[in-house]
PDB file of C-alpha atoms in Angstrom:
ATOM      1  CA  UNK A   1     102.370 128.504  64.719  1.00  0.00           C
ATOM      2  CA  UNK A   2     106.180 127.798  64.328  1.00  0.00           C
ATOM      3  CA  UNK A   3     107.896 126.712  67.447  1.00  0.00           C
ATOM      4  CA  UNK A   4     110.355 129.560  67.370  1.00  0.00           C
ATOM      5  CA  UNK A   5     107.819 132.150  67.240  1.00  0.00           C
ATOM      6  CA  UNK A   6     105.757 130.657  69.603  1.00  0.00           C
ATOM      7  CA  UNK A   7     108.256 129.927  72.147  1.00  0.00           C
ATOM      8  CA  UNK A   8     109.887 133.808  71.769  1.00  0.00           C
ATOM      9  CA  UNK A   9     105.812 135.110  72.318  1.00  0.00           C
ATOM     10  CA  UNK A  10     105.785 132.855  75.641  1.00  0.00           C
ATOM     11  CA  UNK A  11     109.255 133.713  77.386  1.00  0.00           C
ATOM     12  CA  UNK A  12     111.718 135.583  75.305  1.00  0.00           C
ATOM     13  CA  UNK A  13     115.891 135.501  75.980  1.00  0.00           C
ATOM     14  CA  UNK A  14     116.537 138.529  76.272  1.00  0.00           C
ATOM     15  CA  UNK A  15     118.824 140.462  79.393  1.00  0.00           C
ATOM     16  CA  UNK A  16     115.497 141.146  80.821  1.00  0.00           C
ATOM     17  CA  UNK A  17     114.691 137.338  81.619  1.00  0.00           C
ATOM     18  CA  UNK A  18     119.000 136.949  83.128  1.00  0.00           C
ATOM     19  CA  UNK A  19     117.553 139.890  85.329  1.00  0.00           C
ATOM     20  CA  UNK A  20     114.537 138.077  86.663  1.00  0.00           C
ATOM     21  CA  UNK A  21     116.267 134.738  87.047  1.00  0.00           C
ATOM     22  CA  UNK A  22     118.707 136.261  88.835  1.00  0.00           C
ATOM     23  CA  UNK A  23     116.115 138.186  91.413  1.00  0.00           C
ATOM     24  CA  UNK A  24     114.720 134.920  91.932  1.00  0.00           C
ATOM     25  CA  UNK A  25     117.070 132.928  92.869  1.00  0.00           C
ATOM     26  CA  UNK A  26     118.512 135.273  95.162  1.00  0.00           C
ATOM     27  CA  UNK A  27     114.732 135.488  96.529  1.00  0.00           C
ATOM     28  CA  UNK A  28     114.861 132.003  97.190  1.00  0.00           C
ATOM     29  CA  UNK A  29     118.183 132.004  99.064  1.00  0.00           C
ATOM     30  CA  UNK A  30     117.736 134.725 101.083  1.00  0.00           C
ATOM     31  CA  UNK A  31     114.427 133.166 102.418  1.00  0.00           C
ATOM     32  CA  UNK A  32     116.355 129.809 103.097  1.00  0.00           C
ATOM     33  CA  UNK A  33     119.251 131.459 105.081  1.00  0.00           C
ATOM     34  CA  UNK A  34     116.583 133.768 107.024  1.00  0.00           C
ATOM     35  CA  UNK A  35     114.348 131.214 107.789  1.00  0.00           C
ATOM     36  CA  UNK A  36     117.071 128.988 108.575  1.00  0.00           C
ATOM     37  CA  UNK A  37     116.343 126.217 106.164  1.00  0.00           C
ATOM     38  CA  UNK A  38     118.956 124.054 107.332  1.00  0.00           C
ATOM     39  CA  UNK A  39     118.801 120.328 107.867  1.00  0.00           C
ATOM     40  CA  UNK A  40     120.575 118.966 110.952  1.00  0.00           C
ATOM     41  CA  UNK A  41     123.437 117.927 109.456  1.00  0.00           C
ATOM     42  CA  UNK A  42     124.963 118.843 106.251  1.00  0.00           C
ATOM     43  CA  UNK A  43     125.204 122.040 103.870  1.00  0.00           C
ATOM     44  CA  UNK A  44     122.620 124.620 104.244  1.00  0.00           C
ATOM     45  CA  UNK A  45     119.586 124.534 101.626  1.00  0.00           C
ATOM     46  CA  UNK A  46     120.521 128.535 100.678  1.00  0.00           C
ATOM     47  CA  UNK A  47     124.311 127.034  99.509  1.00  0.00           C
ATOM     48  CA  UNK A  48     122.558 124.031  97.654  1.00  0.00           C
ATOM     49  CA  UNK A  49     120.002 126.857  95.931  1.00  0.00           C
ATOM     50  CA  UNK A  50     122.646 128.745  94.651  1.00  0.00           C
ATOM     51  CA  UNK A  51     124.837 125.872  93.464  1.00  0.00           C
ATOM     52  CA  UNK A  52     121.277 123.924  91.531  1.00  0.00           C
ATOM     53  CA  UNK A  53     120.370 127.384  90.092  1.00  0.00           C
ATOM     54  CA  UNK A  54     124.257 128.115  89.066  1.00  0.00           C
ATOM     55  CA  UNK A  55     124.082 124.241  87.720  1.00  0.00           C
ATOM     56  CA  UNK A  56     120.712 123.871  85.581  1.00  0.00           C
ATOM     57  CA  UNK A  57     121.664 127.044  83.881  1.00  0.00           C
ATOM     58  CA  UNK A  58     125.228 125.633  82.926  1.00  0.00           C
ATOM     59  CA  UNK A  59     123.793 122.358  82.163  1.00  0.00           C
ATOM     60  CA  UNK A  60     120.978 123.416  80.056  1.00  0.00           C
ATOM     61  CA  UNK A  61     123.045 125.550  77.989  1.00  0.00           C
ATOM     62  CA  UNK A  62     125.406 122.767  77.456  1.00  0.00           C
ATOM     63  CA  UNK A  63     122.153 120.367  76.734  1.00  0.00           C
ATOM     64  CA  UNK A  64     121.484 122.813  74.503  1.00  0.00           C
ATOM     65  CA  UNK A  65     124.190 123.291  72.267  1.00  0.00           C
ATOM     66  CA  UNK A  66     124.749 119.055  72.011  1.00  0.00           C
ATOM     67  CA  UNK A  67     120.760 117.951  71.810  1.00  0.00           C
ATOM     68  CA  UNK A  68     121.236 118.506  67.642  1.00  0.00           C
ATOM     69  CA  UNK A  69     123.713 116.210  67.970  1.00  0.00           C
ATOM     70  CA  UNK A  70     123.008 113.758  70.271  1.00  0.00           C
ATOM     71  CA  UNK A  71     118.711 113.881  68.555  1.00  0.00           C
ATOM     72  CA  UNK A  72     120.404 112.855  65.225  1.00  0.00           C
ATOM     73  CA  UNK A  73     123.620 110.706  65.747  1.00  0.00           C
ATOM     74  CA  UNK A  74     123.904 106.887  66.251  1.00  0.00           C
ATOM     75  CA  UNK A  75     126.365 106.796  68.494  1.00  0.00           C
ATOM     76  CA  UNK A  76     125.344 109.669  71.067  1.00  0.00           C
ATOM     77  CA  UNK A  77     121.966 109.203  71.652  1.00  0.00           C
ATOM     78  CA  UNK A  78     122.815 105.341  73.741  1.00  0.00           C
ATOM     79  CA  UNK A  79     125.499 108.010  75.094  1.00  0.00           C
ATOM     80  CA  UNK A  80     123.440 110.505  76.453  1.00  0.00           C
ATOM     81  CA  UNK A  81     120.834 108.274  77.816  1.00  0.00           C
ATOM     82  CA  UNK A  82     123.854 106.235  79.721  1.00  0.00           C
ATOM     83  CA  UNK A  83     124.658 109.653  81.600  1.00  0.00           C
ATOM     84  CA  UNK A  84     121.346 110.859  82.333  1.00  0.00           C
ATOM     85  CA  UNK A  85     120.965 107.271  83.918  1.00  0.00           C
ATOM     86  CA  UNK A  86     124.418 107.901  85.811  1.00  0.00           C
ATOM     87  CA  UNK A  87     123.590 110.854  86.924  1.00  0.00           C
ATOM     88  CA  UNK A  88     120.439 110.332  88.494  1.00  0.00           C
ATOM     89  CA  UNK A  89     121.705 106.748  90.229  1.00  0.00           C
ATOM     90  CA  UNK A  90     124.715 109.122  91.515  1.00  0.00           C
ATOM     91  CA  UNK A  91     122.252 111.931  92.840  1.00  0.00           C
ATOM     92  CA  UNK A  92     119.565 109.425  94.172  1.00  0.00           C
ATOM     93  CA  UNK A  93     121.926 107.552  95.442  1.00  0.00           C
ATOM     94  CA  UNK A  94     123.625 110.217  97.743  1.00  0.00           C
ATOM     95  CA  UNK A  95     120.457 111.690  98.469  1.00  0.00           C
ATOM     96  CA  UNK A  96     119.555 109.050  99.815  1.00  0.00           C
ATOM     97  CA  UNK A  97     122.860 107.306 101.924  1.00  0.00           C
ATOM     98  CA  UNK A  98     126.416 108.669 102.745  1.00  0.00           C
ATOM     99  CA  UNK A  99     128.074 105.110 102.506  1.00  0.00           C
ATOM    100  CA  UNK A 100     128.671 102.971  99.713  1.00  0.00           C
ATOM    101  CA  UNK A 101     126.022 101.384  99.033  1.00  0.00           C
ATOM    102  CA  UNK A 102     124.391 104.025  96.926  1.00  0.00           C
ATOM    103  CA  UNK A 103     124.707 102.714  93.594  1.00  0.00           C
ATOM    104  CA  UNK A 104     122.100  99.905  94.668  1.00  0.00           C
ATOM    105  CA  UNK A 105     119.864 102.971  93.667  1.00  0.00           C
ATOM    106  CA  UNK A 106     120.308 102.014  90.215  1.00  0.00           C
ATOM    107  CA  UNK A 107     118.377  98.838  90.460  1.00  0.00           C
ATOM    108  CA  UNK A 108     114.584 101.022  91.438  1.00  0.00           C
ATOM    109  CA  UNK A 109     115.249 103.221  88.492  1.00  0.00           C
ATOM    110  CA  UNK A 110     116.299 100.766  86.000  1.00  0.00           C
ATOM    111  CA  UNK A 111     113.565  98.622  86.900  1.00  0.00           C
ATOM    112  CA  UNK A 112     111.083 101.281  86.928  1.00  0.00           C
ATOM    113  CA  UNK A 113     112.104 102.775  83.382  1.00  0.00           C
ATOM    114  CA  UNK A 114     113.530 100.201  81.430  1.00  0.00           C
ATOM    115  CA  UNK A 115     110.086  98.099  80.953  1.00  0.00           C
ATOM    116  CA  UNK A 116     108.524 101.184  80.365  1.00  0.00           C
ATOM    117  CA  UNK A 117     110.164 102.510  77.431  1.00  0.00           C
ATOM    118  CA  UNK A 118     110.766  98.464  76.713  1.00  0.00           C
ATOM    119  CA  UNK A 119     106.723  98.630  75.832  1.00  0.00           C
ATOM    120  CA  UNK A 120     106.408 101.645  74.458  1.00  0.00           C
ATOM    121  CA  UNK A 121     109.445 100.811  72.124  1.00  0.00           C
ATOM    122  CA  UNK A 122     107.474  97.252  71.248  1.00  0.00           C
ATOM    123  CA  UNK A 123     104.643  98.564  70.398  1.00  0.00           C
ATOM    124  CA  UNK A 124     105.341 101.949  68.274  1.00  0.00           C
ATOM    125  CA  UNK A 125     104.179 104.467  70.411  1.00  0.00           C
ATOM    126  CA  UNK A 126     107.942 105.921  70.245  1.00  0.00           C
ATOM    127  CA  UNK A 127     109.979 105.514  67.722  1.00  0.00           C
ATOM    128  CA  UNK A 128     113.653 105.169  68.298  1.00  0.00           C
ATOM    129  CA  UNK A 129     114.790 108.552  67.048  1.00  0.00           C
ATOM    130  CA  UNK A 130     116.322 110.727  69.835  1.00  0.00           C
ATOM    131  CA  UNK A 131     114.204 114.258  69.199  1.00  0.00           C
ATOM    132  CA  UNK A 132     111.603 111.998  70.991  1.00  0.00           C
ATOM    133  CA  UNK A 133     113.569 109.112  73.236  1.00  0.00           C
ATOM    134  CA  UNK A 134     115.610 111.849  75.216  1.00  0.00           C
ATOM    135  CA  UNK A 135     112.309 113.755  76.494  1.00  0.00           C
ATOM    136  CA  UNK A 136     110.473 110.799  76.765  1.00  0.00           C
ATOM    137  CA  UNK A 137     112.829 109.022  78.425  1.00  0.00           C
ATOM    138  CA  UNK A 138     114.567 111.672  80.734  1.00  0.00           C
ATOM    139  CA  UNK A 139     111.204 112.220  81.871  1.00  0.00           C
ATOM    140  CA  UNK A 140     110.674 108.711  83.190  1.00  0.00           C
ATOM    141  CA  UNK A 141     113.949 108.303  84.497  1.00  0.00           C
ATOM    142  CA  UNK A 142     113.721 112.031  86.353  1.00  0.00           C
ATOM    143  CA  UNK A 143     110.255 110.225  87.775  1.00  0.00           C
ATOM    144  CA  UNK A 144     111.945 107.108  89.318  1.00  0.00           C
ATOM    145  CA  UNK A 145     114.897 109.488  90.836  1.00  0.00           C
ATOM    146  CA  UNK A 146     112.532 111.279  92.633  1.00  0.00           C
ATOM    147  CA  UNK A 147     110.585 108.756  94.267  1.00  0.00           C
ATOM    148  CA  UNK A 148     113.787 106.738  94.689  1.00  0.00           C
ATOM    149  CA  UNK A 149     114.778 109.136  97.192  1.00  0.00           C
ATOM    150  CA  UNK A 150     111.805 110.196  98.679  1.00  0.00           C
ATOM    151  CA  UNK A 151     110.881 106.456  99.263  1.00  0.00           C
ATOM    152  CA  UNK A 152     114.530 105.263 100.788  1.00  0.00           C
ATOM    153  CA  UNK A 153     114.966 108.500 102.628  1.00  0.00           C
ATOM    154  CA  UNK A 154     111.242 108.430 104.276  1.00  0.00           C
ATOM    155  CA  UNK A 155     112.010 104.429 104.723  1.00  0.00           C
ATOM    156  CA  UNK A 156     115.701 104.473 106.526  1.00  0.00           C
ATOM    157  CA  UNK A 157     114.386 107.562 108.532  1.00  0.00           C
ATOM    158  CA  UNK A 158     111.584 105.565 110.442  1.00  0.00           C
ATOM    159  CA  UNK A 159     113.581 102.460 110.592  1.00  0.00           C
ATOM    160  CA  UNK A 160     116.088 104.745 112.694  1.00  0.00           C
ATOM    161  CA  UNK A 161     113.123 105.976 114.799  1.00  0.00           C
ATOM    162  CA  UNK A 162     110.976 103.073 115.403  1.00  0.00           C
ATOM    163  CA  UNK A 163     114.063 100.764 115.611  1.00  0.00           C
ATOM    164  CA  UNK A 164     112.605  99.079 119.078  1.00  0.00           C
ATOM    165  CA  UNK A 165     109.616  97.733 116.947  1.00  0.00           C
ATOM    166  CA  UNK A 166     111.708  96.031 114.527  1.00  0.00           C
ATOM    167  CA  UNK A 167     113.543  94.188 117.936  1.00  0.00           C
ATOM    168  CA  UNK A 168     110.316  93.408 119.035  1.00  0.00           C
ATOM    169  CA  UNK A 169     109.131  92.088 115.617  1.00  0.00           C
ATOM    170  CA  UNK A 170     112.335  89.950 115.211  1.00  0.00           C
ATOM    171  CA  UNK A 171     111.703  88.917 119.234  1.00  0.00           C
ATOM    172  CA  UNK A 172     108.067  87.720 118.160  1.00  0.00           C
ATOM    173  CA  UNK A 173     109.968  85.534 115.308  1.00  0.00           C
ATOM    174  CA  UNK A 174     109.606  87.290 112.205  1.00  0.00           C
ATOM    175  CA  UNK A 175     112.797  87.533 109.778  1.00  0.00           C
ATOM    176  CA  UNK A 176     114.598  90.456 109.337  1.00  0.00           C
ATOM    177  CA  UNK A 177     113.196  91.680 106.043  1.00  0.00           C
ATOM    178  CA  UNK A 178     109.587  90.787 107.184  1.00  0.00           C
ATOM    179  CA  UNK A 179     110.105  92.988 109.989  1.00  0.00           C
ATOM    180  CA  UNK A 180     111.567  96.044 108.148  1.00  0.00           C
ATOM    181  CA  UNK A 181     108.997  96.128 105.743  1.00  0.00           C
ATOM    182  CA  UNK A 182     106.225  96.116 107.980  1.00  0.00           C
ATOM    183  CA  UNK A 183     107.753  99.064 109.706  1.00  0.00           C
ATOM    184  CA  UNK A 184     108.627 101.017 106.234  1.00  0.00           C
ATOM    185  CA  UNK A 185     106.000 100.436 104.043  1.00  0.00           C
ATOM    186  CA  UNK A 186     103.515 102.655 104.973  1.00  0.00           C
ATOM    187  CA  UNK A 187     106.847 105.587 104.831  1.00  0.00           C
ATOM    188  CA  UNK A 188     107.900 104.516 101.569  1.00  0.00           C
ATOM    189  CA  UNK A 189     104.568 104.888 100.131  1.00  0.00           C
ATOM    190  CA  UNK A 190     104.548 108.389 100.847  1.00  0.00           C
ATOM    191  CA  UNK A 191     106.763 108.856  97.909  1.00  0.00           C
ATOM    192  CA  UNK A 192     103.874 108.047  95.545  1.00  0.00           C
ATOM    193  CA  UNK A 193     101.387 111.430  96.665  1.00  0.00           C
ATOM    194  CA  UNK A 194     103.575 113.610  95.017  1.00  0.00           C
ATOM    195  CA  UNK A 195     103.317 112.033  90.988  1.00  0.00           C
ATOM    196  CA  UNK A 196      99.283 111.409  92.182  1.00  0.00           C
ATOM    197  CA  UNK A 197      98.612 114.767  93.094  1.00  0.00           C
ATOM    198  CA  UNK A 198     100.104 115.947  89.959  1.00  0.00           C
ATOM    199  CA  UNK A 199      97.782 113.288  88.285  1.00  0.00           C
ATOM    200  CA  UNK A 200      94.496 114.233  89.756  1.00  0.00           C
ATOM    201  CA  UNK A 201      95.242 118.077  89.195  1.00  0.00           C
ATOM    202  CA  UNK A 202      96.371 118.289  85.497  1.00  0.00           C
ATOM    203  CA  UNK A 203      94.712 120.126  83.636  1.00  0.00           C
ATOM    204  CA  UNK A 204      92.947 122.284  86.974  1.00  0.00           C
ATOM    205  CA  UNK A 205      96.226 123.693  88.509  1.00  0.00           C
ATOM    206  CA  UNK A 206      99.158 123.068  86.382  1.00  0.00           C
ATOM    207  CA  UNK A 207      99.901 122.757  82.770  1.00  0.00           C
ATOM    208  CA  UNK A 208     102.539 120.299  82.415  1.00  0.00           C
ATOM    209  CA  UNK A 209     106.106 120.233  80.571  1.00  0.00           C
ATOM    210  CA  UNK A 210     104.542 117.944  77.855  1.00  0.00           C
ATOM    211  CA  UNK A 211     101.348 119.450  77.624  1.00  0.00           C
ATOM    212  CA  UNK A 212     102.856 122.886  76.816  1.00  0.00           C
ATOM    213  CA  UNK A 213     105.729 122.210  74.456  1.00  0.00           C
ATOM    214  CA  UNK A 214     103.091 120.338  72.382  1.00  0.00           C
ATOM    215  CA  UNK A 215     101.019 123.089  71.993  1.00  0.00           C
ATOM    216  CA  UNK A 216     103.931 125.431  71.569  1.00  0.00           C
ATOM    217  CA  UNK A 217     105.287 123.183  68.593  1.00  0.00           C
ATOM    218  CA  UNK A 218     101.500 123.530  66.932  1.00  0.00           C
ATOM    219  CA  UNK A 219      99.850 120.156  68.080  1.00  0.00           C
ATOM    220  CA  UNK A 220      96.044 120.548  68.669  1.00  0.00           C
ATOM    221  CA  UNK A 221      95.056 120.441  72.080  1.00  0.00           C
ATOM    222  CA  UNK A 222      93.435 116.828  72.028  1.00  0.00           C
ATOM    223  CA  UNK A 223      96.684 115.371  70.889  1.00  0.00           C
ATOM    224  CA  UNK A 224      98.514 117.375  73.485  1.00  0.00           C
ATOM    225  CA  UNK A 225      96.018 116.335  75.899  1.00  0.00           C
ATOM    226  CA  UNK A 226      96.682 112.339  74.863  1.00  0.00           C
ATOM    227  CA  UNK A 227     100.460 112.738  75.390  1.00  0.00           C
ATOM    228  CA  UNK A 228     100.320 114.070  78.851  1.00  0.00           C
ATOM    229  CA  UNK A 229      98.158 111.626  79.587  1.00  0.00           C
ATOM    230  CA  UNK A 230     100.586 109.143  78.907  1.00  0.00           C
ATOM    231  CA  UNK A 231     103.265 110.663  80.373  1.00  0.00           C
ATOM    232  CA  UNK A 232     101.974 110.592  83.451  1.00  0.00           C
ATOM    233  CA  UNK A 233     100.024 107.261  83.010  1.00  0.00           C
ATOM    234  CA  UNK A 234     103.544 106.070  83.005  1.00  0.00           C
ATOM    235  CA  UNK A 235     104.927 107.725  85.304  1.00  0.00           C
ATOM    236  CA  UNK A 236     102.794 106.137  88.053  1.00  0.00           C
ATOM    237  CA  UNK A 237     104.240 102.940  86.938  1.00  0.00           C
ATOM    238  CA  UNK A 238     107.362 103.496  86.968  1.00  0.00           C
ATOM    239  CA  UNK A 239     107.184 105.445  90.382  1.00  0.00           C
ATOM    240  CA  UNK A 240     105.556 101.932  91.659  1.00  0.00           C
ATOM    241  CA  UNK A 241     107.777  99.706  90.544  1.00  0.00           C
ATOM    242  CA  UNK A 242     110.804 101.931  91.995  1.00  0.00           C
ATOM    243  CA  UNK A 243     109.201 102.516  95.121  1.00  0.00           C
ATOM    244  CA  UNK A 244     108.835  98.933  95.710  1.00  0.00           C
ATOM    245  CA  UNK A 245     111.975  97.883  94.698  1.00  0.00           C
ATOM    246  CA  UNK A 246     113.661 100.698  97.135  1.00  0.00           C
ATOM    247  CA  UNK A 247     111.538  99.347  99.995  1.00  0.00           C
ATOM    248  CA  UNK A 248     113.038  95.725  99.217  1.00  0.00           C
ATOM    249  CA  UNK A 249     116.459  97.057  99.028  1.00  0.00           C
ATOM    250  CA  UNK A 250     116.166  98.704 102.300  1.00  0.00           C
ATOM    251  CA  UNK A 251     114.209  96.140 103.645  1.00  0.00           C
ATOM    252  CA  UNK A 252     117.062  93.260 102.761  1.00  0.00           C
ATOM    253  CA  UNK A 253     119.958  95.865 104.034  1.00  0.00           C
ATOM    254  CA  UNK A 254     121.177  96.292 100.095  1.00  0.00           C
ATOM    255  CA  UNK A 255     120.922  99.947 101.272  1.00  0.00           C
ATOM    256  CA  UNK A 256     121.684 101.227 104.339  1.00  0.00           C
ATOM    257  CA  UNK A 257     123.002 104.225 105.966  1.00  0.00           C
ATOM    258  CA  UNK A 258     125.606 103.454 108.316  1.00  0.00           C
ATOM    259  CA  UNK A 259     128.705 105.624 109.635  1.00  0.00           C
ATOM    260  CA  UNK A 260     132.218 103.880 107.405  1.00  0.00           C
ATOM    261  CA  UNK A 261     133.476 101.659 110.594  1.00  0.00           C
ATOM    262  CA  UNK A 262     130.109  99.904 110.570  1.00  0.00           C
ATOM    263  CA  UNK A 263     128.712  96.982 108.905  1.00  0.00           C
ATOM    264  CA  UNK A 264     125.440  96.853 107.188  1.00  0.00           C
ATOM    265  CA  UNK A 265     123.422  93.991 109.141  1.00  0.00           C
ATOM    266  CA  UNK A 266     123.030  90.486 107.033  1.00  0.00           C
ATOM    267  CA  UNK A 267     121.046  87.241 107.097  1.00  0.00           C
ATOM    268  CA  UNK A 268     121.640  85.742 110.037  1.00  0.00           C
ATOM    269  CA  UNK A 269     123.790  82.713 110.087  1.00  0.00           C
ATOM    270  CA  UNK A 270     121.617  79.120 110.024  1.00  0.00           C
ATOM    271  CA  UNK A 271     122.283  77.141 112.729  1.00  0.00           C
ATOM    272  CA  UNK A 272     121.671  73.634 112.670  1.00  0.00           C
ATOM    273  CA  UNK A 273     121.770  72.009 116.521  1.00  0.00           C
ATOM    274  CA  UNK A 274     123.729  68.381 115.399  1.00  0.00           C
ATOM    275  CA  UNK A 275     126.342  70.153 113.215  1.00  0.00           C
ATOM    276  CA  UNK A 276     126.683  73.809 115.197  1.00  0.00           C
ATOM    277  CA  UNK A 277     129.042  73.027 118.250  1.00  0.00           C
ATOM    278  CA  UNK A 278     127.127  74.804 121.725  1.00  0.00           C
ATOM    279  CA  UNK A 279     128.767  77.054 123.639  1.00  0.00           C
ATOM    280  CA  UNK A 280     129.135  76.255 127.100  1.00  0.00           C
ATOM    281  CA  UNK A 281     128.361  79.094 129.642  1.00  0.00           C
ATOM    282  CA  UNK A 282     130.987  79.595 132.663  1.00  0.00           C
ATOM    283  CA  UNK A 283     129.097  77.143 135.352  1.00  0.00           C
ATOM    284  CA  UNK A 284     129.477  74.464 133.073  1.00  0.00           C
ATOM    285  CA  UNK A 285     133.140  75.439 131.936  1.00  0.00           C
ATOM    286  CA  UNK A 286     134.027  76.014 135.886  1.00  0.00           C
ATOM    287  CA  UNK A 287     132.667  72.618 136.242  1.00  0.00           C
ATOM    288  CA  UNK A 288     134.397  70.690 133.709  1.00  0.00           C
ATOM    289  CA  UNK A 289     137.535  72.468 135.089  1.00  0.00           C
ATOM    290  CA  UNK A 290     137.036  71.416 138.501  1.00  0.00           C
ATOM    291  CA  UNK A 291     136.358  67.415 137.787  1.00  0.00           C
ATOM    292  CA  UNK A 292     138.730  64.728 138.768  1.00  0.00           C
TER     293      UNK A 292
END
């Protein structure tokens, strides 16, 4: 079946589809602002609904219009992937932190992605043409976003609350990274249920993205089957590796999330007793003052 026709028989654009987007998205928003949806600090979730809804539809239509041209040209498609980088270290990154160290979020998600469409790339499984590196590719990097910021915002949040037991840790003589990544590992790791639920329950519950477009386009269901399977195959690599590499981050202070006026804390300074002067405490000062 041709992809247009099959794609118009599934979800035609048409007024009647503006109407129901529309009705649901206000849906959403007004259950937000009743239920008071609101974190503790910052802008409510029913402004941020409006805004993403008012955005993807924007964006998509611009995606739209430029995907013939990026898919086919040279030049854009090393383009496009550059911004869909930026813009998910830039969204991941404030997600996640408020101060300046947010574009450390680029190191998870390049580290996550990059050896994954590195291998893919090696071996042939994609070919470099961009009608199948942008989805393959945006779909890995959208991935390591996610659990970028699910695993540094669950991991700064209990550092913040169980902040005693990383004194007590450093009192008992552990360094400081040691210490924070006994206390945020077990948080950080939360960011990996959401990419293994949707693993265990393809194909039961939901129909994914990939699944769907390939049977929309005319693949058999078998081939279909085998490229969902590797999307999300990967996916739970890349997740992984990003989740990791937050919890390191965090763990070393590369990201924090500090008001402006303080400083993230660093490796403490090595003191060696025959070269580092000691400081006298008063008594002895008072008593050296006091000596014929």
């Amino acid at each position: 079946m041709p992809l247009l026709t099959a794609s118009a028989a599934l979800l035609p654009v048409n007024a009647t589809l503006a109407w129901v987007l529309a009705v649901l998205l206000a849906a959403a928003v007004a259950v937000a602002a009743l239920a008071k949806l609101t974190p503790d600090q910052g802008t409510s979730r029913a402004r941020e609904m409006v805004t993403a809804g008012l955005r993807a539809a924007v964006q998509l239509v611009l995606v739209s219009v430029a995907i013939g041209w990026v898919a086919h040209s040279p030049t854009g498609l090393p383009v496009f992937l550059a911004l869909m980088f930026t813009v998910a270290v830039r969204t991941a990154g404030r997600r996640i932190t408020s101060d300046s160290t947010w574009w450390w979020t680029a190191v998870p998600i390049a580290a996550g992605v990059v050896p994954a469409v590195s291998l893919l790339l090696s071996t042939g499984l994609v070919p470099v043409t961009g009608i199948t590196m942008i989805p393959v590719t945006g779909i890995l990097i959208g991935g390591a976003m996610t659990a970028t910021v699910l695993a540094g915002r669950q991991s700064l949040a209990v550092l913040r609350l169980r902040h005693g037991e990383v004194e007590a840790a450093l009192a008992l003589g552990m360094i400081d990274r040691d210490a924070r990544v006994e206390i945020a590992r077990s948080a950080a790791s939360e960011a990996l249920v959401p990419g293994l639920d949707q693993t265990r329950t393809v194909g039961l519950v939901t129909l994914p993205g990939a699944f769907v477009g390939m049977l929309l386009g005319g693949a058999d269901p078998v081939t279909a089957g085998a490229v969902q399977l590797f999307v999300l195959v990967a996916l739970m690599a890349v997740q992984a590796v990003a989740v990791a590499t937050t919890l390191e981050l965090i763990a070393r202070a590369r990201i924090t999330d500090l008001p402006r006026h303080e400083k993230a804390p660093g490796p403490r300074p090595l003191r060696i007793p025959w070269l580092t002067p000691r400081r006298r405490t008063r008594p002895e000062q008072e008593s050296r003052t006091q000596a014929p």
